[in-house]
CSV table of C-alpha atoms in Angstrom, one decimal:
chain,number,residue,atom,x,y,z
A,1,MET,CA,-34.0,68.5,-38.6
A,2,PRO,CA,-37.1,69.3,-36.3
A,3,PRO,CA,-39.9,71.5,-37.9
A,4,ALA,CA,-39.8,75.1,-37.4
A,5,LYS,CA,-42.1,76.5,-34.4
A,6,SER,CA,-45.3,78.2,-35.8
A,7,GLU,CA,-45.6,82.0,-35.5
A,8,ILE,CA,-48.2,81.5,-32.7
A,9,TRP,CA,-45.4,80.7,-30.3
A,10,GLN,CA,-44.4,84.4,-30.4
A,11,LEU,CA,-47.4,85.0,-28.2
A,12,PHE,CA,-46.9,82.0,-25.7
A,13,LEU,CA,-44.4,80.9,-23.2
A,14,ALA,CA,-43.8,77.0,-22.9
A,15,GLY,CA,-44.9,75.5,-19.6
A,16,ALA,CA,-44.7,72.2,-17.7
A,17,LYS,CA,-45.9,68.7,-19.1
A,18,GLN,CA,-49.6,68.4,-18.8
A,19,ASN,CA,-49.9,64.8,-19.9
A,20,ASN,CA,-48.0,62.0,-21.6
A,21,SER,CA,-47.9,63.9,-24.9
A,22,HIS,CA,-48.7,67.6,-24.6
A,23,LEU,CA,-46.9,70.5,-22.9
A,24,HIS,CA,-48.8,73.4,-21.4
A,25,ALA,CA,-48.4,76.9,-23.0
A,26,HIS,CA,-49.0,80.2,-21.4
A,27,CYS,CA,-50.4,83.5,-23.1
A,28,LEU,CA,-47.8,86.1,-22.8
A,29,GLY,CA,-50.6,88.9,-22.3
A,30,CYS,CA,-52.2,87.0,-19.6
A,31,LEU,CA,-48.7,86.8,-17.9
A,32,GLU,CA,-47.9,90.3,-18.6
A,33,LYS,CA,-51.1,91.3,-16.5
A,34,HIS,CA,-49.7,89.5,-13.4
A,35,HIS,CA,-46.2,91.2,-13.5
A,36,PRO,CA,-45.4,93.1,-10.4
A,37,ASP,CA,-45.3,96.9,-10.3
A,38,GLY,CA,-42.1,98.3,-11.1
A,39,GLU,CA,-40.8,95.2,-12.9
A,40,VAL,CA,-39.3,96.1,-16.2
A,41,LEU,CA,-40.5,94.1,-19.2
A,42,GLU,CA,-37.8,93.6,-21.9
A,43,LEU,CA,-39.1,93.3,-25.4
A,44,ASP,CA,-37.7,91.3,-28.4
A,45,SER,CA,-37.1,92.6,-31.9
A,46,ASN,CA,-40.7,91.9,-32.9
A,47,GLY,CA,-42.1,94.0,-29.9
A,48,PHE,CA,-43.2,91.0,-27.8
A,49,SER,CA,-42.3,90.6,-24.1
A,50,LYS,CA,-39.2,88.3,-23.2
A,51,LEU,CA,-40.4,86.5,-20.2
A,52,SER,CA,-38.0,83.8,-18.8
A,53,SER,CA,-37.4,82.4,-15.3
A,54,GLU,CA,-38.2,85.2,-13.1
A,55,SER,CA,-40.0,84.0,-9.8
A,56,TRP,CA,-43.1,85.9,-10.6
A,57,VAL,CA,-43.3,84.3,-14.1
A,58,THR,CA,-42.9,80.8,-12.6
A,59,GLU,CA,-45.7,81.4,-10.0
A,60,ALA,CA,-48.0,82.6,-12.5
A,61,CYS,CA,-47.5,79.5,-14.5
A,62,LYS,CA,-47.9,77.3,-11.5
A,63,ASP,CA,-51.3,78.9,-11.2
A,64,ASP,CA,-52.1,78.3,-14.8
A,65,VAL,CA,-52.4,81.9,-15.8
A,66,GLY,CA,-53.4,81.9,-19.4
A,67,GLY,CA,-52.8,78.2,-19.8
A,68,VAL,CA,-53.7,76.1,-22.7
A,69,PHE,CA,-52.5,72.8,-24.4
A,70,ARG,CA,-49.5,73.3,-26.5
A,71,VAL,CA,-51.6,72.8,-29.5
A,72,LYS,CA,-51.7,75.5,-32.3
A,73,GLU,CA,-55.5,75.2,-32.5
A,74,SER,CA,-55.9,75.7,-28.6
A,75,MET,CA,-53.6,78.5,-28.6
A,76,ILE,CA,-55.4,80.2,-31.6
A,77,ALA,CA,-58.7,79.6,-29.7
A,78,HIS,CA,-57.5,81.4,-26.5
A,79,ILE,CA,-56.6,84.4,-28.3
A,80,LEU,CA,-59.5,84.7,-30.8
A,81,GLY,CA,-62.0,82.8,-28.7
A,82,LYS,CA,-63.7,79.6,-29.5
A,83,ASN,CA,-66.4,80.3,-32.2
A,84,ARG,CA,-65.4,84.1,-31.5
A,85,ALA,CA,-66.7,83.7,-27.9
A,86,ASN,CA,-64.5,84.7,-24.9
A,87,PRO,CA,-61.5,86.1,-26.6
A,88,CYS,CA,-58.3,86.9,-24.6
A,89,LEU,CA,-58.7,90.5,-23.4
A,90,ASN,CA,-55.1,90.9,-22.6
A,91,VAL,CA,-53.3,90.4,-25.9
A,92,SER,CA,-52.3,93.3,-28.1
A,93,ALA,CA,-53.8,94.3,-31.6
A,94,GLN,CA,-50.4,92.9,-33.1
A,95,ALA,CA,-51.0,89.5,-31.4
A,96,LEU,CA,-54.7,89.3,-32.6
A,97,LYS,CA,-53.6,90.0,-36.1
A,98,ILE,CA,-51.0,87.3,-36.1
A,99,ALA,CA,-53.4,84.7,-34.7
A,100,LYS,CA,-56.2,85.8,-37.3
A,101,THR,CA,-53.6,85.4,-40.1
A,102,ILE,CA,-52.4,81.8,-38.9
A,103,LYS,CA,-56.0,80.8,-38.6
A,104,LYS,CA,-57.0,82.1,-42.2
A,105,GLY,CA,-53.7,80.3,-43.5
A,106,LYS,CA,-55.1,76.9,-42.4
A,107,GLY,CA,-57.4,77.2,-45.6
A,108,LYS,CA,-54.5,77.0,-47.9
A,109,ARG,CA,-53.3,73.7,-46.7
A,110,SER,CA,-56.8,72.1,-47.0
A,111,LYS,CA,-55.9,70.0,-50.0
A,112,ASP,CA,-52.7,68.8,-48.2
A,113,GLU,CA,-54.7,68.1,-45.0
A,114,ALA,CA,-57.3,66.4,-47.1
A,115,SER,CA,-54.7,64.1,-48.6
A,116,GLU,CA,-53.1,63.4,-45.2
A,117,ASN,CA,-56.7,62.3,-43.9
A,118,GLU,CA,-57.1,60.1,-46.8
A,119,ALA,CA,-53.9,58.6,-46.1
A,120,ASP,CA,-54.9,58.1,-42.4
A,121,ASP,CA,-58.0,56.4,-43.4
A,122,GLU,CA,-56.3,54.0,-45.8
A,123,LYS,CA,-53.7,53.2,-43.1
A,124,GLU,CA,-56.6,52.6,-40.7
A,125,GLY,CA,-58.4,50.5,-43.2
A,126,ARG,CA,-55.3,48.3,-43.8
A,127,LYS,CA,-54.9,47.9,-39.9
A,128,LEU,CA,-58.4,46.7,-39.6
A,129,LYS,CA,-58.1,44.4,-42.6
A,130,LYS,CA,-55.0,42.9,-41.1
A,131,LEU,CA,-56.6,42.4,-37.8
A,132,LEU,CA,-59.7,40.7,-39.4
A,133,THR,CA,-57.3,38.4,-41.3
A,134,LYS,CA,-55.7,37.3,-38.2
A,135,VAL,CA,-59.1,36.7,-36.3
A,136,LYS,CA,-60.3,34.6,-39.3
A,137,ALA,CA,-57.0,32.6,-39.5
A,138,SER,CA,-57.6,31.8,-35.8
A,139,MET,CA,-61.1,30.4,-36.7
A,140,LYS,CA,-59.6,27.9,-39.0
A,141,GLN,CA,-57.4,26.2,-36.5
A,142,SER,CA,-58.8,22.6,-35.8
A,143,GLN,CA,-58.2,22.6,-32.1
A,144,LEU,CA,-60.5,25.6,-31.5
A,145,LYS,CA,-63.5,23.9,-32.6
A,146,VAL,CA,-64.9,27.2,-33.9
A,147,PHE,CA,-67.6,27.2,-36.8
A,148,CYS,CA,-68.0,30.2,-39.3
A,149,GLY,CA,-71.2,32.0,-40.1
A,150,ILE,CA,-72.8,32.0,-43.4
A,151,ASN,CA,-70.9,33.5,-46.3
A,152,ILE,CA,-73.2,35.9,-48.1
A,153,PRO,CA,-71.9,39.4,-49.0
A,154,PHE,CA,-73.8,42.5,-47.8
A,155,THR,CA,-75.3,45.1,-50.3
A,156,PRO,CA,-74.0,48.9,-50.2
A,157,GLU,CA,-77.4,49.7,-48.5
A,158,GLN,CA,-77.1,47.1,-45.9
A,159,GLU,CA,-73.6,48.1,-45.1
A,160,GLU,CA,-74.8,51.7,-44.5
A,161,VAL,CA,-77.4,50.5,-42.2
A,162,ILE,CA,-75.1,48.3,-40.3
A,163,GLN,CA,-72.5,51.0,-39.9
A,164,LYS,CA,-74.9,53.4,-38.4
A,165,GLN,CA,-76.3,50.7,-36.1
A,166,PHE,CA,-72.8,50.2,-34.7
A,167,LEU,CA,-72.7,53.9,-33.6
A,168,TRP,CA,-76.2,53.6,-32.0
A,169,ALA,CA,-75.2,50.5,-30.2
A,170,THR,CA,-72.0,52.0,-29.0
A,171,VAL,CA,-73.7,55.2,-27.5
A,172,SER,CA,-76.7,53.2,-26.2
A,173,ALA,CA,-74.5,50.8,-24.2
A,174,ASN,CA,-72.1,53.4,-23.2
A,175,LEU,CA,-69.3,51.5,-24.7
A,176,PRO,CA,-65.7,52.8,-25.5
A,177,PHE,CA,-65.1,53.2,-29.2
A,178,GLN,CA,-62.2,50.8,-29.2
A,179,TRP,CA,-64.6,47.8,-28.5
A,180,ILE,CA,-65.4,47.4,-32.1
A,181,GLU,CA,-61.8,46.3,-32.9
A,182,ASP,CA,-61.4,43.9,-30.1
A,183,PRO,CA,-60.7,40.4,-31.5
A,184,GLU,CA,-63.2,38.6,-29.3
A,185,VAL,CA,-66.0,40.9,-30.6
A,186,MET,CA,-64.9,40.4,-34.3
A,187,THR,CA,-65.0,36.7,-33.6
A,188,LEU,CA,-68.4,36.9,-32.3
A,189,PHE,CA,-69.6,38.7,-35.4
A,190,LEU,CA,-67.9,36.4,-37.9
A,191,LEU,CA,-69.6,33.5,-36.0
A,192,PHE,CA,-73.0,35.0,-37.2
A,193,TRP,CA,-71.9,36.0,-40.7
A,194,LEU,CA,-68.6,35.3,-42.3
A,195,THR,CA,-68.6,38.5,-44.3
A,196,ALA,CA,-69.2,40.7,-41.3
A,197,GLY,CA,-65.6,41.9,-41.6
A,198,ASP,CA,-66.3,43.7,-44.8
A,199,VAL,CA,-68.9,46.0,-43.1
A,200,ILE,CA,-67.6,46.4,-39.6
A,201,PRO,CA,-66.5,50.1,-39.3
A,202,SER,CA,-63.3,50.9,-37.6
A,203,GLN,CA,-62.9,52.8,-34.3
A,204,LYS,CA,-61.9,55.9,-36.3
A,205,GLN,CA,-65.0,55.9,-38.5
A,206,VAL,CA,-67.5,55.5,-35.6
A,207,SER,CA,-65.8,58.1,-33.5
A,208,GLY,CA,-65.3,60.4,-36.5
A,209,GLN,CA,-67.6,60.4,-39.6
A,210,LEU,CA,-70.4,58.4,-38.5
A,211,LEU,CA,-70.8,60.2,-35.2
A,212,ASN,CA,-70.4,63.7,-36.9
A,213,ASN,CA,-73.2,62.5,-39.4
A,214,ALA,CA,-75.4,61.5,-36.6
A,215,ASN,CA,-74.9,64.7,-34.8
A,216,ASP,CA,-75.9,66.7,-38.0
A,217,VAL,CA,-79.0,64.7,-38.3
A,218,VAL,CA,-79.9,65.3,-34.6
A,219,THR,CA,-79.0,69.0,-34.8
A,220,ASP,CA,-81.3,69.4,-37.9
A,221,GLN,CA,-84.2,67.5,-36.0
A,222,LEU,CA,-83.8,69.9,-33.0
A,223,LYS,CA,-83.8,73.0,-35.2
A,224,THR,CA,-87.2,71.9,-36.5
A,225,SER,CA,-88.7,71.0,-33.0
A,226,LEU,CA,-87.3,74.1,-31.3
A,227,GLN,CA,-88.0,76.7,-33.9
A,228,GLY,CA,-90.0,79.6,-32.5
A,229,LYS,CA,-90.3,78.0,-29.0
A,230,TYR,CA,-89.7,79.7,-25.5
A,231,VAL,CA,-87.1,77.6,-23.7
A,232,VAL,CA,-85.1,77.4,-20.5
A,233,LEU,CA,-81.4,77.4,-20.9
A,234,THR,CA,-79.4,75.4,-18.2
A,235,SER,CA,-75.8,75.2,-17.6
A,236,ASP,CA,-73.6,73.2,-15.5
A,237,GLY,CA,-69.8,72.4,-15.2
A,238,TRP,CA,-67.7,69.5,-14.2
A,239,LYS,CA,-64.3,67.8,-14.5
A,240,ASP,CA,-63.8,65.0,-17.1
A,241,GLU,CA,-61.5,61.8,-16.3
A,242,SER,CA,-58.6,64.0,-17.8
A,243,HIS,CA,-59.3,66.9,-15.3
A,244,ASN,CA,-60.4,69.1,-18.0
A,245,ALA,CA,-63.0,71.9,-17.1
A,246,VAL,CA,-66.2,71.0,-19.1
A,247,THR,CA,-69.4,72.8,-19.4
A,248,GLY,CA,-72.6,71.5,-20.6
A,249,VAL,CA,-75.3,73.5,-22.2
A,250,ASN,CA,-79.0,72.3,-22.1
A,251,LEU,CA,-82.3,73.7,-23.6
A,252,ALA,CA,-85.4,72.7,-21.8
A,253,VAL,CA,-89.0,72.9,-23.3
A,254,ASN,CA,-92.1,71.2,-22.8
A,255,GLY,CA,-90.8,69.3,-19.8
A,256,LYS,CA,-87.8,67.7,-22.0
A,257,THR,CA,-84.3,68.7,-21.9
A,258,TYR,CA,-81.8,68.5,-24.9
A,259,LEU,CA,-77.9,68.7,-24.6
A,260,VAL,CA,-76.9,71.2,-27.3
A,261,ASP,CA,-73.4,72.1,-26.6
A,262,PHE,CA,-70.1,71.1,-24.8
A,263,ILE,CA,-67.7,73.7,-23.9
A,264,LEU,CA,-64.0,73.1,-23.0
A,265,ALA,CA,-63.4,75.8,-20.3
A,266,ASN,CA,-59.8,75.1,-19.3
A,267,SER,CA,-58.6,78.6,-20.3
A,268,HIS,CA,-61.8,80.5,-19.5
A,269,LYS,CA,-61.7,83.0,-16.6
A,270,LYS,CA,-64.0,82.4,-13.7
A,271,ASP,CA,-64.5,86.2,-12.5
A,272,GLY,CA,-67.9,87.7,-12.4
A,273,ASP,CA,-67.7,89.7,-15.9
A,274,ALA,CA,-66.1,86.8,-17.7
A,275,MET,CA,-68.8,84.2,-16.5
A,276,CYS,CA,-71.6,86.7,-17.3
A,277,HIS,CA,-70.1,87.0,-20.9
A,278,ALA,CA,-70.0,83.2,-21.1
A,279,PHE,CA,-73.7,82.9,-20.0
A,280,LYS,CA,-74.6,85.5,-22.6
A,281,ALA,CA,-72.7,84.0,-25.4
A,282,MET,CA,-74.6,80.4,-24.6
A,283,ILE,CA,-77.8,82.4,-25.1
A,284,ASP,CA,-76.9,84.1,-28.2
A,285,LYS,CA,-75.3,80.9,-29.8
A,286,ALA,CA,-78.3,78.8,-28.8
A,287,GLU,CA,-80.8,81.3,-30.3
A,288,GLU,CA,-78.9,81.8,-33.5
A,289,VAL,CA,-78.5,78.1,-34.1
A,290,TYR,CA,-81.8,76.8,-33.1
A,291,GLY,CA,-84.2,79.9,-33.9
A,292,MET,CA,-85.9,79.9,-30.5
A,293,TYR,CA,-86.2,82.3,-27.6
A,294,VAL,CA,-84.4,81.8,-24.3
A,295,VAL,CA,-86.8,83.2,-21.6
A,296,ALA,CA,-85.0,81.8,-18.5
A,297,LEU,CA,-81.5,80.9,-17.3
A,298,CYS,CA,-80.9,78.2,-14.8
A,299,SER,CA,-77.6,77.5,-13.0
A,300,ASP,CA,-76.1,76.4,-9.8
A,301,ASN,CA,-77.0,78.4,-6.8
A,302,ASP,CA,-73.7,78.8,-5.0
A,303,SER,CA,-72.7,82.2,-4.2
A,304,GLY,CA,-70.5,82.7,-7.4
A,305,SER,CA,-73.1,81.1,-9.8
A,306,GLN,CA,-75.9,82.9,-8.2
A,307,ARG,CA,-74.2,86.4,-8.5
A,308,ARG,CA,-73.1,85.7,-12.1
A,309,ARG,CA,-76.7,84.7,-13.0
A,310,LYS,CA,-78.1,87.7,-11.4
A,311,ASN,CA,-75.7,90.0,-13.4
A,312,VAL,CA,-77.1,88.4,-16.6
A,313,VAL,CA,-80.6,89.0,-15.7
A,314,LEU,CA,-79.8,92.7,-14.6
A,315,LYS,CA,-78.2,93.2,-18.2
A,316,GLN,CA,-81.1,91.2,-19.9
A,317,PRO,CA,-84.0,92.1,-17.7
A,318,TYR,CA,-86.5,90.0,-19.9
A,319,LEU,CA,-84.8,86.8,-18.6
A,320,PHE,CA,-85.9,84.9,-15.5
A,321,GLY,CA,-83.0,83.8,-13.3
A,322,LEU,CA,-83.8,80.4,-11.9
A,323,PRO,CA,-81.8,78.6,-9.3
A,324,CYS,CA,-81.0,74.8,-9.6
A,325,CYS,CA,-83.5,72.8,-7.6
A,326,ALA,CA,-82.0,69.4,-7.7
A,327,HIS,CA,-80.7,69.8,-4.1
A,328,GLN,CA,-84.3,70.7,-2.8
A,329,ASN,CA,-85.0,67.1,-1.7
A,330,THR,CA,-82.0,66.9,0.7
A,331,HIS,CA,-82.9,70.5,2.1
A,332,PHE,CA,-86.6,69.3,2.6
A,333,ILE,CA,-85.7,66.2,4.5
A,334,VAL,CA,-83.1,68.0,6.8
A,335,PHE,CA,-85.5,70.8,7.6
A,336,ASP,CA,-88.5,68.5,8.0
A,337,ARG,CA,-86.4,66.3,10.6
A,338,LEU,CA,-85.3,69.5,12.4
A,339,GLN,CA,-89.0,70.1,13.2
A,340,ASN,CA,-89.1,66.6,15.1
A,341,LEU,CA,-86.4,68.3,17.5
A,342,LYS,CA,-88.5,71.1,18.3
A,343,THR,CA,-89.7,70.4,21.8
A,344,SER,CA,-86.1,69.2,22.8
A,345,MET,CA,-84.6,72.4,21.4
A,346,GLN,CA,-87.2,74.7,22.9
A,347,LEU,CA,-86.4,73.1,26.4
A,348,ALA,CA,-82.8,73.7,25.9
A,349,VAL,CA,-83.3,77.2,25.0
A,350,PHE,CA,-85.6,77.8,28.0
A,351,THR,CA,-82.9,76.3,30.3
A,352,TRP,CA,-79.7,77.6,28.8
A,353,ARG,CA,-80.8,80.7,26.7
A,354,ASN,CA,-78.0,82.9,28.2
A,355,ASP,CA,-75.5,80.4,27.7
A,356,ILE,CA,-76.4,79.6,24.1
A,357,ILE,CA,-76.3,83.4,23.2
A,358,ALA,CA,-72.8,83.7,24.9
A,359,VAL,CA,-71.5,80.8,22.8
A,360,GLN,CA,-72.7,82.5,19.8
A,361,VAL,CA,-70.9,85.9,20.6
A,362,GLY,CA,-67.8,84.0,21.5
A,363,ALA,CA,-64.7,86.2,22.1
A,364,GLU,CA,-65.9,89.0,19.9
A,365,LYS,CA,-64.8,92.4,21.2
A,366,ASN,CA,-66.1,94.7,18.6
A,367,GLN,CA,-69.3,96.2,20.3
A,368,LYS,CA,-71.1,96.5,17.1
A,369,LYS,CA,-70.4,92.9,15.8
A,370,LYS,CA,-71.0,91.6,19.3
A,371,LYS,CA,-74.3,93.3,19.4
A,372,LYS,CA,-75.3,91.8,16.0
A,373,LEU,CA,-74.3,88.3,17.0
A,374,SER,CA,-76.2,88.5,20.4
A,375,ASN,CA,-79.4,89.8,18.4
A,376,ASP,CA,-79.0,87.0,15.9
A,377,ALA,CA,-78.7,84.3,18.5
A,378,ALA,CA,-81.7,85.7,20.3
A,379,LYS,CA,-83.9,85.9,17.3
A,380,HIS,CA,-83.2,82.0,16.6
A,381,CYS,CA,-84.2,81.2,20.1
A,382,ASP,CA,-87.5,82.8,19.8
A,383,GLU,CA,-90.8,81.2,18.6
A,384,GLY,CA,-90.4,83.0,15.3
A,385,PHE,CA,-87.6,80.8,14.0
A,386,TRP,CA,-90.0,77.8,14.0
A,387,HIS,CA,-92.7,79.6,12.3
A,388,GLN,CA,-90.5,80.5,9.4
A,389,LEU,CA,-88.8,77.0,9.3
A,390,LYS,CA,-92.3,75.6,8.8
A,391,THR,CA,-93.1,78.0,6.0
A,392,VAL,CA,-89.8,76.8,4.2
A,393,VAL,CA,-90.6,73.1,4.7
A,394,ASP,CA,-94.3,73.5,3.3
A,395,ASP,CA,-92.9,75.5,0.3
A,396,LEU,CA,-90.2,72.7,-0.4
A,397,GLU,CA,-92.6,69.9,0.0
A,398,LEU,CA,-94.6,70.8,-3.0
A,399,ILE,CA,-91.5,71.0,-5.2
A,400,CYS,CA,-90.1,67.6,-3.8
A,401,LEU,CA,-93.5,65.9,-4.4
A,402,GLY,CA,-93.3,67.2,-8.2
A,403,LEU,CA,-89.7,66.1,-8.5
A,404,ASN,CA,-90.3,62.6,-7.2
A,405,MET,CA,-93.7,62.0,-9.3
A,406,ASN,CA,-92.1,63.2,-12.5
A,407,GLN,CA,-88.7,61.3,-11.7
A,408,THR,CA,-86.8,64.4,-13.2
A,409,ASP,CA,-85.1,67.5,-11.9
A,410,ILE,CA,-87.1,69.5,-14.5
A,411,MET,CA,-89.8,71.5,-12.8
A,412,ARG,CA,-91.9,74.1,-14.7
A,413,PRO,CA,-94.0,76.8,-12.9
A,414,ASP,CA,-97.2,75.5,-14.4
């Protein structure tokens, strides 16, 4: 008999398959916001919408409206917001109450979950031991001509140091966590030290407990070094290998940057108000955790990011809003080479000025727009265009020299 669905499913509609193991789910509150005017929404006995196969529902799901993974934690995070940031604004008070109740109820099962984790660790340990036994047996086969390392056990202190070093080596070499349990790797370690299998951590240990402990240590060090400092917060987003939307948050101080947060932004809205709220949440969290003062916000300089950054600065006028300057090198090269064409382009303008303006205006019939296009083309044909271009090139050159000399995209005003 399959387990009963969690109460959280009252607030979501099942969607299409997202990957090999999870379905997508869609928030009913977000879907309701997209229903056409005049469309009647039926309610169930609990007062929630009964959304089924109507065409507008299907289209909204295809557009990933209110979409999250079909995982209880992801669905709760969508409604309440991850770490109370960016909660869903479309759900009812009753839905919020249900989500909060389910989240609080997780604590009651902590003992059961702990015992399950212990069982998982024990199972993982048996799996690793079985693999080691198999590797050792292969080393005893006479035809392989493989020798064994020295047979001296490790002390508990040595075991702790070795397991930590496994984590640092994995991160430093950018290796996948599963490399540790590769039979050839294990054979290599056993050639040096026969008891290496007693201290080699499992893949789960390295990617879980050891990584979490190291993160705690680094976070404490950052809290000490950043306490009371004035810093620049930078943010950028990208897609990972699984096509998840990920946002990284960095703090820059004294010419160094520190990655302090990763945000899974699949369900986050991308409109101006939502992004403005997201930037503010990043600033508030960083200041609360690390005890420093954010004095500037740096983000991409495309039209959308530029507008959102300016909105934050308008609401918090003590902030400087800095555009990303990583692309300045490319712009400088293009503009600088354009100056080399000055003589040829001026000759073309002198010969075909009227034709150039006519091409710019094109087939536009609106007199007001036609005049604007004509004036703009004439302005770019004049000598003033080249004076303005030289001013831009001269300004960019200093920034590019600094970027290249420092071999970093971090540039401070001083």
